[in-house]
Coordinates of C-alpha atoms and ligand atoms in Angstrom, one line a residue:
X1 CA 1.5 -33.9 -14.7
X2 CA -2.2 -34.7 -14.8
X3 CA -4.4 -33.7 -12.1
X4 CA -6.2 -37.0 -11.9
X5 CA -3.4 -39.1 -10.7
X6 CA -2.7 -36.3 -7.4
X7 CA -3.0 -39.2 -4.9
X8 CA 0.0 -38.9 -3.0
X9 CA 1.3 -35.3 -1.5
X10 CA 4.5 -34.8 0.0
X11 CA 5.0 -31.7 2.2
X12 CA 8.7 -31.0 3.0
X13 CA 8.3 -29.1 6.1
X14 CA 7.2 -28.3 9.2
X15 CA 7.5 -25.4 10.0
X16 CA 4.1 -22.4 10.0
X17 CA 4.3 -23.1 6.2
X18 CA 4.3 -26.8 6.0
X19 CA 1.5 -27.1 8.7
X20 CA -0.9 -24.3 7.3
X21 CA -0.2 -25.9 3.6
X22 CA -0.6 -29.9 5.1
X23 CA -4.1 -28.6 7.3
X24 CA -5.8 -26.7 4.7
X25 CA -4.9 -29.2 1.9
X26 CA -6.1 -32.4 3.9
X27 CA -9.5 -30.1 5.0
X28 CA -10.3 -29.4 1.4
X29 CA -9.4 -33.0 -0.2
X30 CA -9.7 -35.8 2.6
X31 CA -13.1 -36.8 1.0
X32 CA -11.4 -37.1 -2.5
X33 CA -8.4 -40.0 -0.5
X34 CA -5.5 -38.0 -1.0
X35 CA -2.7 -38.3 1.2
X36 CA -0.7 -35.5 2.9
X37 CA 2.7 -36.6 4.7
X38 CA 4.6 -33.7 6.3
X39 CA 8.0 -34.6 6.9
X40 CA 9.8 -32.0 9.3
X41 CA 13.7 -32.5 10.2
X42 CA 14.1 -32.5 13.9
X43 CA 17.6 -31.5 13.4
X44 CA 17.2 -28.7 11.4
X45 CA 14.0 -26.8 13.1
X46 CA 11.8 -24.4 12.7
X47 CA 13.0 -20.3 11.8
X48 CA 11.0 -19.3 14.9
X49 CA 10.0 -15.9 14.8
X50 CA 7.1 -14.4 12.6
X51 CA 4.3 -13.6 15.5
X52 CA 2.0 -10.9 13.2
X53 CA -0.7 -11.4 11.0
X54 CA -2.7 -9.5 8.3
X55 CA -6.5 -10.0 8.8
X56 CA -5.8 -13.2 5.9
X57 CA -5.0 -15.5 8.9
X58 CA -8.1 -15.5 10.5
X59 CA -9.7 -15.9 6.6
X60 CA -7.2 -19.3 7.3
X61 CA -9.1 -20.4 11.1
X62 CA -12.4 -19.7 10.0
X63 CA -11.6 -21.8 6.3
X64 CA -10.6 -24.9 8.9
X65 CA -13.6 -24.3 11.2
X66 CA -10.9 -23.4 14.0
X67 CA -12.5 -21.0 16.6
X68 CA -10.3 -18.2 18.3
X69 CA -11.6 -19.8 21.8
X70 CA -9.8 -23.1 20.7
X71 CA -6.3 -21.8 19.5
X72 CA -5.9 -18.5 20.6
X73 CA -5.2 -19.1 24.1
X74 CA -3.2 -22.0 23.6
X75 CA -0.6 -19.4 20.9
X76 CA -0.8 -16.6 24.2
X77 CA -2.5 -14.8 20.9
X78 CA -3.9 -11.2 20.6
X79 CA -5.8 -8.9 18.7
X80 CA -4.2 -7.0 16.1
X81 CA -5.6 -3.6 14.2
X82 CA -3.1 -2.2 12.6
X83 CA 0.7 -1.6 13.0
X84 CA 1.8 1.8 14.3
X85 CA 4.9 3.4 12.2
X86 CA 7.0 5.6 14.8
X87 CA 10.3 7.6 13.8
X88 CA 10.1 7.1 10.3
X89 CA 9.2 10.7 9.5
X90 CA 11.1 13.5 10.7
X91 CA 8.1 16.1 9.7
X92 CA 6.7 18.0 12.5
X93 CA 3.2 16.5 13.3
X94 CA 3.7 13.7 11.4
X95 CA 6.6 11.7 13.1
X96 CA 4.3 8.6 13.8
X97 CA 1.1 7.1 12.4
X98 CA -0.7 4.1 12.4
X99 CA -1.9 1.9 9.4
X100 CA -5.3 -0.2 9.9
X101 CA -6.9 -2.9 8.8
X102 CA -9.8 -2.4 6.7
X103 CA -13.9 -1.7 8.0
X104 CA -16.8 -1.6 6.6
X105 CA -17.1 2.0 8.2
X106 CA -14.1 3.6 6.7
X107 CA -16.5 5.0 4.0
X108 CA -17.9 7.4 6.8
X109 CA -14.4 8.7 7.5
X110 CA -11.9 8.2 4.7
X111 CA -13.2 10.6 2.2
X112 CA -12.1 13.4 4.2
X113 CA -8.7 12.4 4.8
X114 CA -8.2 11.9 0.7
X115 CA -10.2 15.3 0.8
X116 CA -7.7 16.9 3.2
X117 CA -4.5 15.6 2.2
X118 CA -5.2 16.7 -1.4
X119 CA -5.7 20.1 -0.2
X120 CA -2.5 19.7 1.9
X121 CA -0.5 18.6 -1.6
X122 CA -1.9 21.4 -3.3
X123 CA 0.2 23.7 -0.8
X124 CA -3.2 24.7 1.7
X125 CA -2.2 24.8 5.4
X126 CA -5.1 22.2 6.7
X127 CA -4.7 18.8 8.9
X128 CA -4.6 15.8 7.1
X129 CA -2.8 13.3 9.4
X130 CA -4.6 9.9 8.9
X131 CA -5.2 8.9 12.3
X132 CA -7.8 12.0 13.0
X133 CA -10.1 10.1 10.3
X134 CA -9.4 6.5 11.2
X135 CA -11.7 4.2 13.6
X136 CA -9.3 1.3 13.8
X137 CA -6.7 4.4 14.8
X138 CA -8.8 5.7 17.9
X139 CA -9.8 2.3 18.9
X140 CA -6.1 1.3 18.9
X141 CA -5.9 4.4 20.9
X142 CA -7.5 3.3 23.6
X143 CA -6.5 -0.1 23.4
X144 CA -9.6 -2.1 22.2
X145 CA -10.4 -5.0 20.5
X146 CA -11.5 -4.9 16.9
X147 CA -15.0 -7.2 17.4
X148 CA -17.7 -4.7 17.9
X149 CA -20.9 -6.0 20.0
X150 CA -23.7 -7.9 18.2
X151 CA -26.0 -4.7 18.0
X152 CA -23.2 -2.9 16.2
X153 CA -23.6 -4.6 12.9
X154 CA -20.3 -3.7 11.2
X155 CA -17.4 -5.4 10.2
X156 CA -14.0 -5.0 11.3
X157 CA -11.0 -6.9 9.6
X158 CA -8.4 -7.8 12.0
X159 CA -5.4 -9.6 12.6
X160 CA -3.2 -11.2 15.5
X161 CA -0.2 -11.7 17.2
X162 CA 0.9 -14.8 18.2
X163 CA 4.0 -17.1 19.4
X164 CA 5.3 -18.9 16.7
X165 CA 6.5 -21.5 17.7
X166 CA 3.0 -22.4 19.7
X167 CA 0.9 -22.2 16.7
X168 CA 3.3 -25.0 14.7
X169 CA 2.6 -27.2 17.5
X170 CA -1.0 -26.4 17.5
X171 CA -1.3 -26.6 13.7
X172 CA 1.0 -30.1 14.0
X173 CA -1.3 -31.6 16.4
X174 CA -4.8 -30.8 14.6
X175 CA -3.2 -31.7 11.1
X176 CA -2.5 -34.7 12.4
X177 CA -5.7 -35.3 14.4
X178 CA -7.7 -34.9 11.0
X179 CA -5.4 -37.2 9.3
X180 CA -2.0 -35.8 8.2
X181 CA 1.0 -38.1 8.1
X182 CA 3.6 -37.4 10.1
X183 CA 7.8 -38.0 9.2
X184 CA 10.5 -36.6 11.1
X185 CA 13.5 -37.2 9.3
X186 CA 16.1 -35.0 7.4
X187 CA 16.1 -35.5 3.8
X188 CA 19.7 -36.6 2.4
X189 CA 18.6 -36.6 -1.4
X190 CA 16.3 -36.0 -3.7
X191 CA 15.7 -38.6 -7.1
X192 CA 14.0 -37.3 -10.1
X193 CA 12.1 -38.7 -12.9
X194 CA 14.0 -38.5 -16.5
X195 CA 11.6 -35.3 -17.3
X196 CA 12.7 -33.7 -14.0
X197 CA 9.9 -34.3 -12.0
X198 CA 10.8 -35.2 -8.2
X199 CA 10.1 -38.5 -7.8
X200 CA 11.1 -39.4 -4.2
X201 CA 12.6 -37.9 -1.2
X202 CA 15.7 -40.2 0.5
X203 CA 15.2 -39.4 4.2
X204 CA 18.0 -40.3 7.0
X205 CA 16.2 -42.9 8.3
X206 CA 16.8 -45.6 5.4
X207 CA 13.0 -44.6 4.1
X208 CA 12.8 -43.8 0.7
X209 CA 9.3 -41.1 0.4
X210 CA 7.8 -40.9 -3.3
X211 CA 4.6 -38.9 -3.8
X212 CA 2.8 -37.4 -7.0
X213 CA 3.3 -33.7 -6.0
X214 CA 5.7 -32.1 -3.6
X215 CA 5.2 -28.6 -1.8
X216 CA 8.4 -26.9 -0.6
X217 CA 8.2 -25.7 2.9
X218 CA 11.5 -25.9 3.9
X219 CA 12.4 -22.3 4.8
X220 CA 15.2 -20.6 3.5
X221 CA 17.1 -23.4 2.3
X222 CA 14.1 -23.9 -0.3
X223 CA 15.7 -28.0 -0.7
X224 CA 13.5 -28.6 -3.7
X225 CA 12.5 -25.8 -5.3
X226 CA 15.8 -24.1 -5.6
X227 CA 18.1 -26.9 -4.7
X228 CA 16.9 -30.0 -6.8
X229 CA 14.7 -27.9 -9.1
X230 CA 17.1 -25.4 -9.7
X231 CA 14.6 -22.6 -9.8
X232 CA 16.7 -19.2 -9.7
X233 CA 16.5 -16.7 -7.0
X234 CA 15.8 -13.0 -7.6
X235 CA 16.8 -11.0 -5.0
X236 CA 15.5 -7.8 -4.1
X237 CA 18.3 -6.3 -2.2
X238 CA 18.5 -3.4 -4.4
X239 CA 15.5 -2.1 -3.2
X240 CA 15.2 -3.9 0.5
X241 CA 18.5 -3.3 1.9
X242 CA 17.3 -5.4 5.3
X243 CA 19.5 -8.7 5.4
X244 CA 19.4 -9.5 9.1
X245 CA 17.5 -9.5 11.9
X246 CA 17.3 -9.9 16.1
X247 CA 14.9 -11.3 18.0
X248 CA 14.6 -10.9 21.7
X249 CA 11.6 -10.9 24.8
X250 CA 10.3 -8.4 27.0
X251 CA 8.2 -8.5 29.6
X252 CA 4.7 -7.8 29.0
X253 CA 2.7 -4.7 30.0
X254 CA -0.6 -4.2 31.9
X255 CA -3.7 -3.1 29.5
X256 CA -1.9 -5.0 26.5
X257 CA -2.2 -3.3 23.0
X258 CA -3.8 -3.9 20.3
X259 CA -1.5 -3.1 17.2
X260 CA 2.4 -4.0 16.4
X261 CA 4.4 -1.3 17.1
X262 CA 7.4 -0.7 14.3
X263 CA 9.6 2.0 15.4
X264 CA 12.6 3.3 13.1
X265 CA 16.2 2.7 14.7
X266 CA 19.4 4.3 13.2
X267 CA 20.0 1.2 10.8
X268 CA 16.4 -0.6 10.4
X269 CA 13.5 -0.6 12.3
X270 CA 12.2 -2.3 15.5
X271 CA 9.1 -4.2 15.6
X272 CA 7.1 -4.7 19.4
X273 CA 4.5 -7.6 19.1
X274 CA 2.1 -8.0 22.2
X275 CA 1.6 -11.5 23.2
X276 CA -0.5 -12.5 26.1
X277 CA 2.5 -13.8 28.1
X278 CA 5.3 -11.6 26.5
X279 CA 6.8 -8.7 23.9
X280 CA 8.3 -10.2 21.4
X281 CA 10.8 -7.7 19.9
X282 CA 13.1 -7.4 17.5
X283 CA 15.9 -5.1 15.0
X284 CA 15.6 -5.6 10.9
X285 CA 18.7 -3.8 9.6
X286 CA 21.0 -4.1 6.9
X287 CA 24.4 -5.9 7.9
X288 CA 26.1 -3.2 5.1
X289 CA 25.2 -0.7 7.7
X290 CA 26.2 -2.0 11.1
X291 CA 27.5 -5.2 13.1
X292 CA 25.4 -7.5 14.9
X293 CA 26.8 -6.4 18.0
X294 CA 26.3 -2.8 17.4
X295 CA 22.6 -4.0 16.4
X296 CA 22.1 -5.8 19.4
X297 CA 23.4 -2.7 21.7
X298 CA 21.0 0.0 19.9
X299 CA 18.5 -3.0 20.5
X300 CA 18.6 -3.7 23.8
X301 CA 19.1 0.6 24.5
X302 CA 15.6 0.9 22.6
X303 CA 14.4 -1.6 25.1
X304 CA 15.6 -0.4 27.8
X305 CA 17.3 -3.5 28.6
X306 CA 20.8 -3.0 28.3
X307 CA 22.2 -4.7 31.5
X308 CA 20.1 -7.5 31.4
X309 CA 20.9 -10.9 30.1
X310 CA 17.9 -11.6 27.9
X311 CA 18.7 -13.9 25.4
X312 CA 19.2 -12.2 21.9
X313 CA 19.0 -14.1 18.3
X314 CA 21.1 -13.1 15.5
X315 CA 19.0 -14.5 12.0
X316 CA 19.8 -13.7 8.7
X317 CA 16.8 -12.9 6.1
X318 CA 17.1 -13.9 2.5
X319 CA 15.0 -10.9 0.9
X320 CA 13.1 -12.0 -2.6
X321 CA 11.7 -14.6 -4.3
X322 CA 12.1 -17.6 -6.5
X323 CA 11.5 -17.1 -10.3
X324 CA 8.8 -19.5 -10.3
X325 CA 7.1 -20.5 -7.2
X326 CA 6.0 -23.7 -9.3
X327 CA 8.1 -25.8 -11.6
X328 CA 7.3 -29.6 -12.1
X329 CA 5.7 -31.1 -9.7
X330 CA 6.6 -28.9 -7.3
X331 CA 5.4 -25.9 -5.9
X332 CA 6.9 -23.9 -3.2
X333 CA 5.5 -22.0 -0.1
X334 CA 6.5 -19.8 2.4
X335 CA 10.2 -18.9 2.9
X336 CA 11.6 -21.4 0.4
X337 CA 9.2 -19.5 -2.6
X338 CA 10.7 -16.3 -1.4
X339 CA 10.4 -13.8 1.5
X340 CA 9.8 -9.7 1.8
X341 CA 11.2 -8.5 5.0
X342 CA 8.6 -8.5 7.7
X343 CA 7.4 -5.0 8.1
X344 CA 3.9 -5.4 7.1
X345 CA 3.9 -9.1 8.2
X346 CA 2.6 -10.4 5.1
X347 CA 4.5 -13.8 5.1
X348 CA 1.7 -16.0 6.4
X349 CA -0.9 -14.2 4.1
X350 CA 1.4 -15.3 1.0
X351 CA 1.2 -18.6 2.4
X352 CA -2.5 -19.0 2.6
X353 CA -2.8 -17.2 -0.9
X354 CA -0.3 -19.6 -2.1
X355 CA -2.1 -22.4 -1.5
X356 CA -5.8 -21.5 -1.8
X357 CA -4.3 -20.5 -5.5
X358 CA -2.9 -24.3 -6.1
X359 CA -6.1 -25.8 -4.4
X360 CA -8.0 -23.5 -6.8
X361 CA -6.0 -25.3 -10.0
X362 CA -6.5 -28.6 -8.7
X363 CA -10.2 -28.2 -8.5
X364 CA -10.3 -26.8 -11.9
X365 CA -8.3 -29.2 -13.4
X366 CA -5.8 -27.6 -15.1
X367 CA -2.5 -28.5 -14.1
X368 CA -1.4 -27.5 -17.7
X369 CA 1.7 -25.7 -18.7
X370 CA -0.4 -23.0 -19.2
X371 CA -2.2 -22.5 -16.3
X372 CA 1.4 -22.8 -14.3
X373 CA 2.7 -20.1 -16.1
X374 CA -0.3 -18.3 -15.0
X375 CA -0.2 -19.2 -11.4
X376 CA 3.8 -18.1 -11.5
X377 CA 2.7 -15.2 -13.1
X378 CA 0.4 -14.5 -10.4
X379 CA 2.4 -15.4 -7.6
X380 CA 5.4 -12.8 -8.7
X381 CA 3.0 -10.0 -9.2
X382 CA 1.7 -10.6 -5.6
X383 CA 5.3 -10.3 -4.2
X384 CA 5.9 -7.2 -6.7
X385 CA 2.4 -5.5 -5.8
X386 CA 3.8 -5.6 -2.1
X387 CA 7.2 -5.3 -2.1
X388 CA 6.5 -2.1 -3.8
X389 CA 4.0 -1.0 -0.7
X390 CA 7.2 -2.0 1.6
X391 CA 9.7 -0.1 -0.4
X392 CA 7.7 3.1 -0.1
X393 CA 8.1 2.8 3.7
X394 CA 11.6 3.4 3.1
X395 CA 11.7 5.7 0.1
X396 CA 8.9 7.9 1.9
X397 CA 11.6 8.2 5.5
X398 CA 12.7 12.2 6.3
X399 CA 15.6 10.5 8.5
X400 CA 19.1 12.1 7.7
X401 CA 20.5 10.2 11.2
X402 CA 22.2 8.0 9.7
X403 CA 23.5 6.9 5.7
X404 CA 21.0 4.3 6.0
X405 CA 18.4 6.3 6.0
X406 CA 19.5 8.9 3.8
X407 CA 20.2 5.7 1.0
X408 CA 16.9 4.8 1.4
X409 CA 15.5 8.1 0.7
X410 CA 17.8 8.9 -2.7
X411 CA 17.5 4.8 -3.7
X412 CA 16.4 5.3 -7.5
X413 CA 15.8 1.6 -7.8
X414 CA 11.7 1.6 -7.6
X415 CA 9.4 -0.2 -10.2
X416 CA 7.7 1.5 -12.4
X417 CA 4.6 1.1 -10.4
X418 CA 5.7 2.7 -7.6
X419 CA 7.0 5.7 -9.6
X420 CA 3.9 6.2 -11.2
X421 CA 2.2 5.9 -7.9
X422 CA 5.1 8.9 -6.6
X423 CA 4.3 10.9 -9.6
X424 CA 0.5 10.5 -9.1
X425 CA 0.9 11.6 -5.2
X426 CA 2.7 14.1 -6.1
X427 CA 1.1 15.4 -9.3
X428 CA -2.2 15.6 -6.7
X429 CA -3.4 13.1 -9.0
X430 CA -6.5 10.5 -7.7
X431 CA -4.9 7.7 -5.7
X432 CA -7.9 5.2 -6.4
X433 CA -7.5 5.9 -10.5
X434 CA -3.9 5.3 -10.4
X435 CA -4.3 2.0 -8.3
X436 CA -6.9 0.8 -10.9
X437 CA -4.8 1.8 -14.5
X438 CA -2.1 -0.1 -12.5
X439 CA -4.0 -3.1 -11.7
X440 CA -2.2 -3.1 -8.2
X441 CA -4.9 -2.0 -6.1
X442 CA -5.6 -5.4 -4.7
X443 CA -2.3 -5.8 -2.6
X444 CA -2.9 -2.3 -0.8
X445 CA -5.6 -0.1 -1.1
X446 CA -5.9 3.9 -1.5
X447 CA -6.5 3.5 2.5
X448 CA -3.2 2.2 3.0
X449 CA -1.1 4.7 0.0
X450 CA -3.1 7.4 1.8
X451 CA -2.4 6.3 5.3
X452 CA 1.3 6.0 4.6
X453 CA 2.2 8.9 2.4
X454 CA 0.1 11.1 4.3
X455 CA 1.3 9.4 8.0
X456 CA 4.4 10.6 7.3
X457 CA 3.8 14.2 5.9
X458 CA 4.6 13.7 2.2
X459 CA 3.1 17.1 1.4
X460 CA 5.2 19.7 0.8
X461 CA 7.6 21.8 2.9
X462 CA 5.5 23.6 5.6
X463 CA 6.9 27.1 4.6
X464 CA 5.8 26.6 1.6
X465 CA 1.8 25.9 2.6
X466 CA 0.0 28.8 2.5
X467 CA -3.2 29.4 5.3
X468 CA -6.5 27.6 4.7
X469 CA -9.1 30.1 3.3
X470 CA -12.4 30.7 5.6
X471 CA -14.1 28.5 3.8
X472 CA -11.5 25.6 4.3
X473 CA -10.4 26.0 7.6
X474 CA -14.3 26.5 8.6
X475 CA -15.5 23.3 6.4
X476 CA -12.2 21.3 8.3
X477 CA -12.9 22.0 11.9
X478 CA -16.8 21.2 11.0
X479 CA -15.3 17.6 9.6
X480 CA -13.4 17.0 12.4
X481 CA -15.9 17.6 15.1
X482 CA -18.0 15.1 13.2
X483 CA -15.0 12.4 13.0
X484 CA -14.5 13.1 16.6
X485 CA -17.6 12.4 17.6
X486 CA -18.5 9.6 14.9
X487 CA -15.1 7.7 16.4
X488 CA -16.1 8.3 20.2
X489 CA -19.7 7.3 19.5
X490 CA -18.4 4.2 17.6
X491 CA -16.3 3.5 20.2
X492 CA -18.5 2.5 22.6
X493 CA -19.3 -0.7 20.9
X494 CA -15.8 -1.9 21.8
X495 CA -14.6 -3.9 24.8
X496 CA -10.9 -3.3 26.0
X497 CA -8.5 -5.5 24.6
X498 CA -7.7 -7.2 27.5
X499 CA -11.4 -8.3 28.5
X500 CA -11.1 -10.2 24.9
X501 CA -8.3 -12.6 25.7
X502 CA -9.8 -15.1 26.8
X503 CA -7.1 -16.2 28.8
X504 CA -3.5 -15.5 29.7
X505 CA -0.5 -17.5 30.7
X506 CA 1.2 -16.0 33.8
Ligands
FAD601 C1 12.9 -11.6 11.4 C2 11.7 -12.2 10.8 C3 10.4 -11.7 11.2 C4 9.3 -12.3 10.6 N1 8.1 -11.7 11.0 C5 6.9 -12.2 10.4 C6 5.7 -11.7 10.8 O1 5.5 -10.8 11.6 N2 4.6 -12.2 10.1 C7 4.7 -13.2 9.2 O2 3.7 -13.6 8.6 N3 5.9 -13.7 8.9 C8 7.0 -13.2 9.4 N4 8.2 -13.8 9.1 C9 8.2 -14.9 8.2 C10 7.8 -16.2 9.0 O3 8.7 -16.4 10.1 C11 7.8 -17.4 8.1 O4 7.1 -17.1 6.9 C12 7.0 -18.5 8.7 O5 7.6 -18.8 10.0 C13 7.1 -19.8 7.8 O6 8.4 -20.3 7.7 P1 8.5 -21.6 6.9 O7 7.6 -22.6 7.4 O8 8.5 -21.3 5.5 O9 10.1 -22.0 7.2 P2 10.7 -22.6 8.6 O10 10.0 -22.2 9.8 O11 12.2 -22.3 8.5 O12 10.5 -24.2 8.4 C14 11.3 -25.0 7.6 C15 11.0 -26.5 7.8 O13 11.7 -27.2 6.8 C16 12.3 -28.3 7.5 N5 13.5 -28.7 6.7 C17 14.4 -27.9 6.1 N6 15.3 -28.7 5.4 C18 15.0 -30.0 5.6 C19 15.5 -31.2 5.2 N7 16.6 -31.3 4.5 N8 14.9 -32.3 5.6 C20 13.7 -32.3 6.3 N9 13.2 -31.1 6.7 C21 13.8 -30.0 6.4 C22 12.7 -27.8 8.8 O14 12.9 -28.9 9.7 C23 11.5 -27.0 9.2 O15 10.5 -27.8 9.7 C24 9.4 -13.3 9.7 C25 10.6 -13.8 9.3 C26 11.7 -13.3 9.8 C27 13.1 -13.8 9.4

């Protein structure tokens, strides 16, 4: 279709997906009269969990001139800096880590952990654990927020935690306040033009909705995209083996962190989300591994809160992505354009990208073939570049609890990417080359391959290192004075956590 006649915009959706797409659509075009109707099923709801971010949400607030003051408290939101990775490693030393966001002051740090951990792969007995050389690690540490004061003049990427459910209905209500139509209705069928275009939805409620362009946001069950469009799914079970998933509350702690905690069980991992009111908690596993009921048990033990009679949900995760995010006139976002399981919480960030990408071809005029075929192109390579980052979480694990773990570690099913990016660890090769040659360094940086691969004591066997000479132990315990007191002096340009929230629900 032709750009010029986009007057009419259909969102099917609404859950996170269709309200981020429907808000930051109508912000960008409501000067140009374009309409944006969100029709949401009130029989089918919303999926319901998802309560992390990457620092890419708060890139979304500031992009609808939405201040944290304004939704934060109303989402029982938090600060997030990073997500600490417990259990995954068996090495001594190195059984937990954390990975942070990104600051402008990691060039006063970093360097020395790449410095270290190369000496480490080389077989040479020194530290190199990434939370010694990481800011965002020590404040985490002491459970502060990631905004400096105003004399500190440095900045600090960060994300959140939040209830999902609370943020649809605050995204709902100021969608609609700035002018988004509102439908709630199920849609029974969909009619398409003769060159497959979707040309109207049928809802249940006798109204027939036609629109120009129609964005996909209906979770799993990806009703257009998929369904009507007949767009293939490519799932990535052969290298995610996560299928399902339990959610269940706990109650919340004094002095409430600032990170997501993601702690390996025998058959998945656990994820601990801070909310102002509440832990949100949960079990990703693989269903080829264990029941739901055994996953629930090992669940609520991890808790602690086996005799209690908190609610658990069972969900069931549909792990890839569609061929094409966009075919026709149609583009899909969020769950129903595909879905990597949640350990890095990157969802919402694919959503944003998704749709600042499509904004982006709108303005530029070139809803060609071509330029499709380049947004798809683009779009896959962003699920690739960070699927690959999530499969190394797995490939990476020294667990041999369980044959879970132990499949993970012997999987042979990695892209060619992230074998190069193994060989070039291993090889003691330079991180930030490889990342570069492989045009993959925008999904995760050499930070986060170093913070990984080192945080879980890929070096080799520790009978194998041989002592640090003089000049390298001497040169180490020199850096790490300095780190020490670079991170205790920075720190004091942090308030606690807590004194940041502006306000809690009881
Ligand atoms: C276990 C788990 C943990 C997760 N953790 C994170 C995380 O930490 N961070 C993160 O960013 N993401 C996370 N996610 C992903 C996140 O939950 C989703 O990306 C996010 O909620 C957006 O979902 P959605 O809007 O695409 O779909 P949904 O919330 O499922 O919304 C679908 C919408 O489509 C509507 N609909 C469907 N069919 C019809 C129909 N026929 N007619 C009318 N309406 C229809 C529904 O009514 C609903 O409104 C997680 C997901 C899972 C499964």
């Amino acid at each position: 279709m032709d750009d010029s006649n986009l007057k009419n915009i259909v969102v099917l959706g609404g859950g996170t997906a269709g309200w981020m797409t429907a808000s930051l659509l109508q912000k960008q075009w409501q000067h140009l009269g374009i309409k944006i109707t969100v029709v949401e099923s009130p029989d089918i709801g919303i999926i319901g969990v998802g309560e992390g971010s990457t620092p890419l949400l708060k890139v979304f607030f500031d992009s609808l001139e939405i201040s944290e003051s304004e939704w934060m408290p109303e989402c029982n939101a938090t600060y997030k800096n990073g997500i600490s990775f417990n259990n995954w490693s068996t090495v001594s030393g190195y059984e937990s880590y954390f990975h942070p966001f990104p600051c402008s002051l990691d060039f006063a740090t970093f360097g020395l952990l790449y410095k270290y951990a190369a000496l480490r792969r080389k077989g040479l007995d020194v530290l190199a654990h990434p939370n010694r050389f990481s800011l965002m690690a020590g404040l985490t540490e002491k459970k502060l927020a990631p905004i400096p004061s105003e004399n500190f003049p440095f900045h600090f990427q960060y994300g959140y935690h939040f209830d999902s459910v609370l943020i649809g209905n605050f995204l709902r209500r100021r969608a609609k306040e700035i002018g988004v139509e509102h439908i709630e209705a199920t849609v029974q069928d969909v009619e398409q033009n003769s060159n497959g275009d979707i040309k109207s939805l049928k809802l249940n409620n006798n109204q027939t909705l036609s629109g120009d362009f129609f964005i996909d946001c209906s979770g799993f069950a990806s009703v257009l995209l998929q369904k009507t469009l007949k767009v293939p799914f490519l799932n990535f079970a052969e290298n995610l083996f996560n299928d399902s998933a339990i959610a269940m509350p706990t109650e919340i702690e004094p002095n409430i962190p600032s990170e997501t905690v993601s702690t390996a069980l025998t058959n998945g991992w656990a994820w601990k989300i801070p909310l102002t009111n509440r832990f949100g908690n949960g079990y990703v596993y693989s269903s080829k591994y264990c029941s739901p009921d055994e996953a629930e048990t090992e669940l609520r033990a991890h808790l602690g809160v086996l005799d209690s009679d908190i609610e658990a949900r069972h969900l069931k995760m549909k792990v890839g992505r569609a061929e094409e995010s966009w075919r026709n006139n149609c583009v899909a976002v969020g769950l129903s354009q595909g879905f990597i399981e949640p350990l890095e919480a990157t969802a919402l960030q694919f959503v944003y990208a998704t749709v600042d990408e499509f904004a982006k071809a709108f303005e530029q005029g070139e809803f060609t073939p071509q330029y499709r075929q380049e947004f798809n192109n683009r779009m896959n390579k962003n699920f690739e570049g960070i699927r690959d980052y999530i499969v190394l979480h797995y490939k990476t694990n020294s667990r041999s609890d369980s044959q879970y773990w132990i499949d993970n570690r012997e999987n042979q099913n990695l892209s060619n990417n992230l074998k190069e990016m193994l060989n070039c660890w291993y090889g003691v090769e330079d991180i930030e080359a490889a990342l570069t040659r492989l045009d993959i360094g925008t999904y995760y940086s050499q930070r986060s391959w170093a913070c990984l691969l080192a945080g879980v004591g890929t070096f080799p066997r520790e009978e194998n290192l041989i002592s640090a000479d003089l000049e390298n132990a001497q040169s180490l315990q020199d850096d790490l004075k300095y780190v020490d007191n670079f991170i205790e002096g920075c720190s004091l340009n942090f308030e606690p956590h807590e004194n940041m929230l502006t306000s809690k629900t009881p």
